[in-house]
């Protein structure tokens, strides 16, 4: 029998991590068309509302029900506005490990939301699900993503050379693929003991089962 994560909501001081809903389609589409998202991910270009609806109604739920991971919409607690997503993926149920990927909407950057949401997901993964390892892989030139890994206490383990295809703008305004290295980061349960005080406070979480 395939192991799966429960369908839950995770709350922090400022954020709610919950399953994606069809009502998120417009905001999700706008977020995924941002230039930095296009540059550092493999999403379709342009990203349409049909793409968003397919992911929200089929792709993301299947990640959980088929045992591959779990996808969270990240929303502001007060406004309910979509801040971004956190995706725990490539789950190894024997090793009890997963990889975290995250996207933050342009308007929400610079507020610490990425670190707060990923840290909350990590705390839930370690404390509630008893996992032993969380991995993050960041493209070599994506300094913002690297800062998130550093801020939550990840340890840099090394470089996977020539392991990712990013995208960059061409002279005519289009996009072209470019190969890049990936930096591998890891977070273990004991690493959270050394999380800076301000992040430990911001990342404190509560989880609520059976969100729907």
GROMACS .gro file of C-alpha atoms in nm:
model
  212
    1UNK     CA    1   0.000   0.000   0.000
    2UNK     CA    2   0.132   0.344  -0.095
    3UNK     CA    3   0.192   0.585   0.191
    4UNK     CA    4   0.035   0.927   0.151
    5UNK     CA    5   0.030   1.254   0.340
    6UNK     CA    6  -0.297   1.361   0.504
    7UNK     CA    7  -0.488   1.653   0.354
    8UNK     CA    8  -0.423   1.927   0.607
    9UNK     CA    9  -0.385   2.297   0.672
   10UNK     CA   10  -0.080   2.445   0.847
   11UNK     CA   11  -0.099   2.787   1.012
   12UNK     CA   12   0.180   3.021   1.120
   13UNK     CA   13   0.162   3.367   1.271
   14UNK     CA   14   0.112   3.529   0.929
   15UNK     CA   15   0.033   3.249   0.684
   16UNK     CA   16  -0.195   2.957   0.611
   17UNK     CA   17  -0.069   2.662   0.408
   18UNK     CA   18  -0.363   2.472   0.259
   19UNK     CA   19  -0.457   2.267  -0.048
   20UNK     CA   20  -0.487   2.458  -0.373
   21UNK     CA   21  -0.846   2.534  -0.476
   22UNK     CA   22  -1.002   2.615  -0.812
   23UNK     CA   23  -1.068   2.968  -0.688
   24UNK     CA   24  -0.688   3.015  -0.686
   25UNK     CA   25  -0.666   2.980  -1.066
   26UNK     CA   26  -0.645   3.354  -1.157
   27UNK     CA   27  -0.388   3.444  -0.890
   28UNK     CA   28  -0.189   3.126  -0.952
   29UNK     CA   29  -0.180   3.194  -1.327
   30UNK     CA   30  -0.054   3.548  -1.270
   31UNK     CA   31   0.214   3.427  -1.030
   32UNK     CA   32   0.342   3.157  -1.264
   33UNK     CA   33   0.380   3.406  -1.550
   34UNK     CA   34   0.627   3.615  -1.349
   35UNK     CA   35   0.967   3.643  -1.518
   36UNK     CA   36   1.162   3.498  -1.224
   37UNK     CA   37   0.928   3.201  -1.203
   38UNK     CA   38   0.972   3.142  -1.576
   39UNK     CA   39   1.350   3.173  -1.546
   40UNK     CA   40   1.399   2.929  -1.258
   41UNK     CA   41   1.126   2.669  -1.313
   42UNK     CA   42   1.014   2.442  -1.597
   43UNK     CA   43   0.653   2.568  -1.619
   44UNK     CA   44   0.496   2.622  -1.962
   45UNK     CA   45   0.549   2.963  -2.125
   46UNK     CA   46   0.311   3.139  -2.136
   47UNK     CA   47   0.133   2.983  -1.839
   48UNK     CA   48  -0.241   2.978  -1.909
   49UNK     CA   49  -0.546   2.948  -1.686
   50UNK     CA   50  -0.598   2.602  -1.837
   51UNK     CA   51  -0.247   2.508  -1.719
   52UNK     CA   52  -0.329   2.637  -1.372
   53UNK     CA   53  -0.664   2.459  -1.357
   54UNK     CA   54  -0.508   2.129  -1.470
   55UNK     CA   55  -0.242   2.152  -1.197
   56UNK     CA   56  -0.481   2.265  -0.924
   57UNK     CA   57  -0.758   2.014  -0.994
   58UNK     CA   58  -0.553   1.715  -1.115
   59UNK     CA   59  -0.176   1.744  -1.087
   60UNK     CA   60  -0.141   1.874  -0.732
   61UNK     CA   61  -0.403   1.640  -0.577
   62UNK     CA   62  -0.238   1.344  -0.752
   63UNK     CA   63   0.095   1.430  -0.589
   64UNK     CA   64  -0.067   1.348  -0.254
   65UNK     CA   65  -0.303   1.065  -0.345
   66UNK     CA   66  -0.033   0.880  -0.541
   67UNK     CA   67   0.220   0.916  -0.260
   68UNK     CA   68   0.471   1.143  -0.434
   69UNK     CA   69   0.436   1.439  -0.196
   70UNK     CA   70   0.202   1.725  -0.110
   71UNK     CA   71   0.137   2.072  -0.255
   72UNK     CA   72   0.040   2.367  -0.035
   73UNK     CA   73  -0.107   2.697  -0.139
   74UNK     CA   74   0.046   2.965   0.084
   75UNK     CA   75  -0.194   3.245   0.175
   76UNK     CA   76  -0.185   3.549   0.401
   77UNK     CA   77  -0.371   3.480   0.724
   78UNK     CA   78  -0.544   3.819   0.732
   79UNK     CA   79  -0.621   3.878   0.364
   80UNK     CA   80  -0.636   3.515   0.235
   81UNK     CA   81  -0.443   3.641  -0.068
   82UNK     CA   82  -0.230   3.380  -0.248
   83UNK     CA   83   0.132   3.437  -0.149
   84UNK     CA   84   0.285   3.137  -0.324
   85UNK     CA   85   0.321   2.760  -0.303
   86UNK     CA   86   0.532   2.504  -0.120
   87UNK     CA   87   0.568   2.163  -0.281
   88UNK     CA   88   0.709   1.868  -0.087
   89UNK     CA   89   0.800   1.623  -0.362
   90UNK     CA   90   1.009   1.319  -0.455
   91UNK     CA   91   0.909   1.160  -0.125
   92UNK     CA   92   1.101   0.851  -0.018
   93UNK     CA   93   0.884   0.674   0.240
   94UNK     CA   94   1.155   0.425   0.337
   95UNK     CA   95   1.427   0.685   0.392
   96UNK     CA   96   1.168   0.937   0.520
   97UNK     CA   97   1.295   1.219   0.304
   98UNK     CA   98   1.145   1.473   0.065
   99UNK     CA   99   1.252   1.768  -0.148
  100UNK     CA  100   1.101   2.114  -0.104
  101UNK     CA  101   1.031   2.353  -0.391
  102UNK     CA  102   0.871   2.695  -0.348
  103UNK     CA  103   0.738   2.988  -0.546
  104UNK     CA  104   0.648   3.332  -0.412
  105UNK     CA  105   0.434   3.588  -0.597
  106UNK     CA  106   0.619   3.906  -0.701
  107UNK     CA  107   0.409   4.132  -0.477
  108UNK     CA  108   0.489   3.919  -0.169
  109UNK     CA  109   0.867   3.902  -0.204
  110UNK     CA  110   1.092   4.061   0.055
  111UNK     CA  111   0.855   3.985   0.344
  112UNK     CA  112   1.016   3.659   0.457
  113UNK     CA  113   0.715   3.457   0.342
  114UNK     CA  114   0.922   3.194   0.158
  115UNK     CA  115   1.133   3.110   0.463
  116UNK     CA  116   0.833   3.119   0.696
  117UNK     CA  117   0.625   2.883   0.482
  118UNK     CA  118   0.905   2.637   0.404
  119UNK     CA  119   1.009   2.628   0.769
  120UNK     CA  120   0.651   2.558   0.877
  121UNK     CA  121   0.627   2.275   0.624
  122UNK     CA  122   0.959   2.136   0.748
  123UNK     CA  123   0.851   2.149   1.111
  124UNK     CA  124   0.531   1.966   1.025
  125UNK     CA  125   0.721   1.710   0.819
  126UNK     CA  126   0.968   1.639   1.100
  127UNK     CA  127   0.745   1.668   1.407
  128UNK     CA  128   0.412   1.530   1.280
  129UNK     CA  129   0.524   1.291   1.008
  130UNK     CA  130   0.855   1.188   1.171
  131UNK     CA  131   1.062   1.249   0.857
  132UNK     CA  132   1.441   1.255   0.884
  133UNK     CA  133   1.555   1.473   0.592
  134UNK     CA  134   1.434   1.764   0.379
  135UNK     CA  135   1.631   1.857   0.068
  136UNK     CA  136   1.633   2.179  -0.134
  137UNK     CA  137   1.806   2.220  -0.471
  138UNK     CA  138   1.875   2.575  -0.589
  139UNK     CA  139   2.016   2.688  -0.925
  140UNK     CA  140   2.363   2.835  -0.884
  141UNK     CA  141   2.256   3.189  -0.979
  142UNK     CA  142   1.926   3.192  -0.790
  143UNK     CA  143   2.056   3.377  -0.485
  144UNK     CA  144   1.708   3.451  -0.348
  145UNK     CA  145   1.628   3.081  -0.324
  146UNK     CA  146   1.967   3.013  -0.166
  147UNK     CA  147   1.898   3.277   0.098
  148UNK     CA  148   1.575   3.099   0.190
  149UNK     CA  149   1.766   2.773   0.244
  150UNK     CA  150   2.026   2.950   0.455
  151UNK     CA  151   1.768   3.139   0.659
  152UNK     CA  152   1.583   2.827   0.773
  153UNK     CA  153   1.908   2.657   0.875
  154UNK     CA  154   1.987   2.430   0.581
  155UNK     CA  155   2.339   2.296   0.531
  156UNK     CA  156   2.498   2.318   0.186
  157UNK     CA  157   2.612   1.971   0.087
  158UNK     CA  158   2.766   2.029  -0.254
  159UNK     CA  159   2.706   2.108  -0.620
  160UNK     CA  160   2.544   1.898  -0.891
  161UNK     CA  161   2.728   2.022  -1.198
  162UNK     CA  162   2.533   2.105  -1.512
  163UNK     CA  163   2.224   1.943  -1.358
  164UNK     CA  164   1.945   2.190  -1.435
  165UNK     CA  165   1.803   2.380  -1.730
  166UNK     CA  166   1.705   2.737  -1.649
  167UNK     CA  167   1.579   3.001  -1.894
  168UNK     CA  168   1.702   3.345  -1.990
  169UNK     CA  169   1.569   3.623  -2.209
  170UNK     CA  170   1.686   3.649  -2.569
  171UNK     CA  171   1.748   3.973  -2.758
  172UNK     CA  172   1.410   3.947  -2.930
  173UNK     CA  173   1.228   3.917  -2.596
  174UNK     CA  174   1.176   3.541  -2.607
  175UNK     CA  175   1.320   3.272  -2.382
  176UNK     CA  176   1.605   3.029  -2.434
  177UNK     CA  177   1.730   2.739  -2.223
  178UNK     CA  178   2.061   2.760  -2.037
  179UNK     CA  179   2.230   2.484  -1.839
  180UNK     CA  180   2.329   2.554  -1.481
  181UNK     CA  181   2.459   2.386  -1.166
  182UNK     CA  182   2.238   2.297  -0.870
  183UNK     CA  183   2.340   2.356  -0.509
  184UNK     CA  184   2.211   2.080  -0.280
  185UNK     CA  185   2.093   2.183   0.069
  186UNK     CA  186   1.964   1.962   0.347
  187UNK     CA  187   1.770   2.014   0.666
  188UNK     CA  188   1.751   1.752   0.943
  189UNK     CA  189   1.531   1.757   1.253
  190UNK     CA  190   1.825   1.847   1.476
  191UNK     CA  191   1.909   2.146   1.253
  192UNK     CA  192   1.590   2.319   1.362
  193UNK     CA  193   1.735   2.353   1.711
  194UNK     CA  194   1.975   2.607   1.565
  195UNK     CA  195   1.715   2.808   1.374
  196UNK     CA  196   1.755   3.181   1.450
  197UNK     CA  197   1.511   3.306   1.712
  198UNK     CA  198   1.315   3.534   1.483
  199UNK     CA  199   1.258   3.252   1.236
  200UNK     CA  200   1.167   3.002   1.506
  201UNK     CA  201   0.898   3.240   1.625
  202UNK     CA  202   0.768   3.319   1.278
  203UNK     CA  203   0.775   2.955   1.178
  204UNK     CA  204   0.585   2.817   1.474
  205UNK     CA  205   0.294   2.626   1.327
  206UNK     CA  206  -0.035   2.452   1.396
  207UNK     CA  207  -0.173   2.180   1.171
  208UNK     CA  208  -0.538   2.102   1.110
  209UNK     CA  209  -0.640   1.771   0.946
  210UNK     CA  210  -0.920   1.717   0.696
  211UNK     CA  211  -0.904   2.069   0.552
  212UNK     CA  212  -1.185   2.000   0.308
   0.00000   0.00000   0.00000
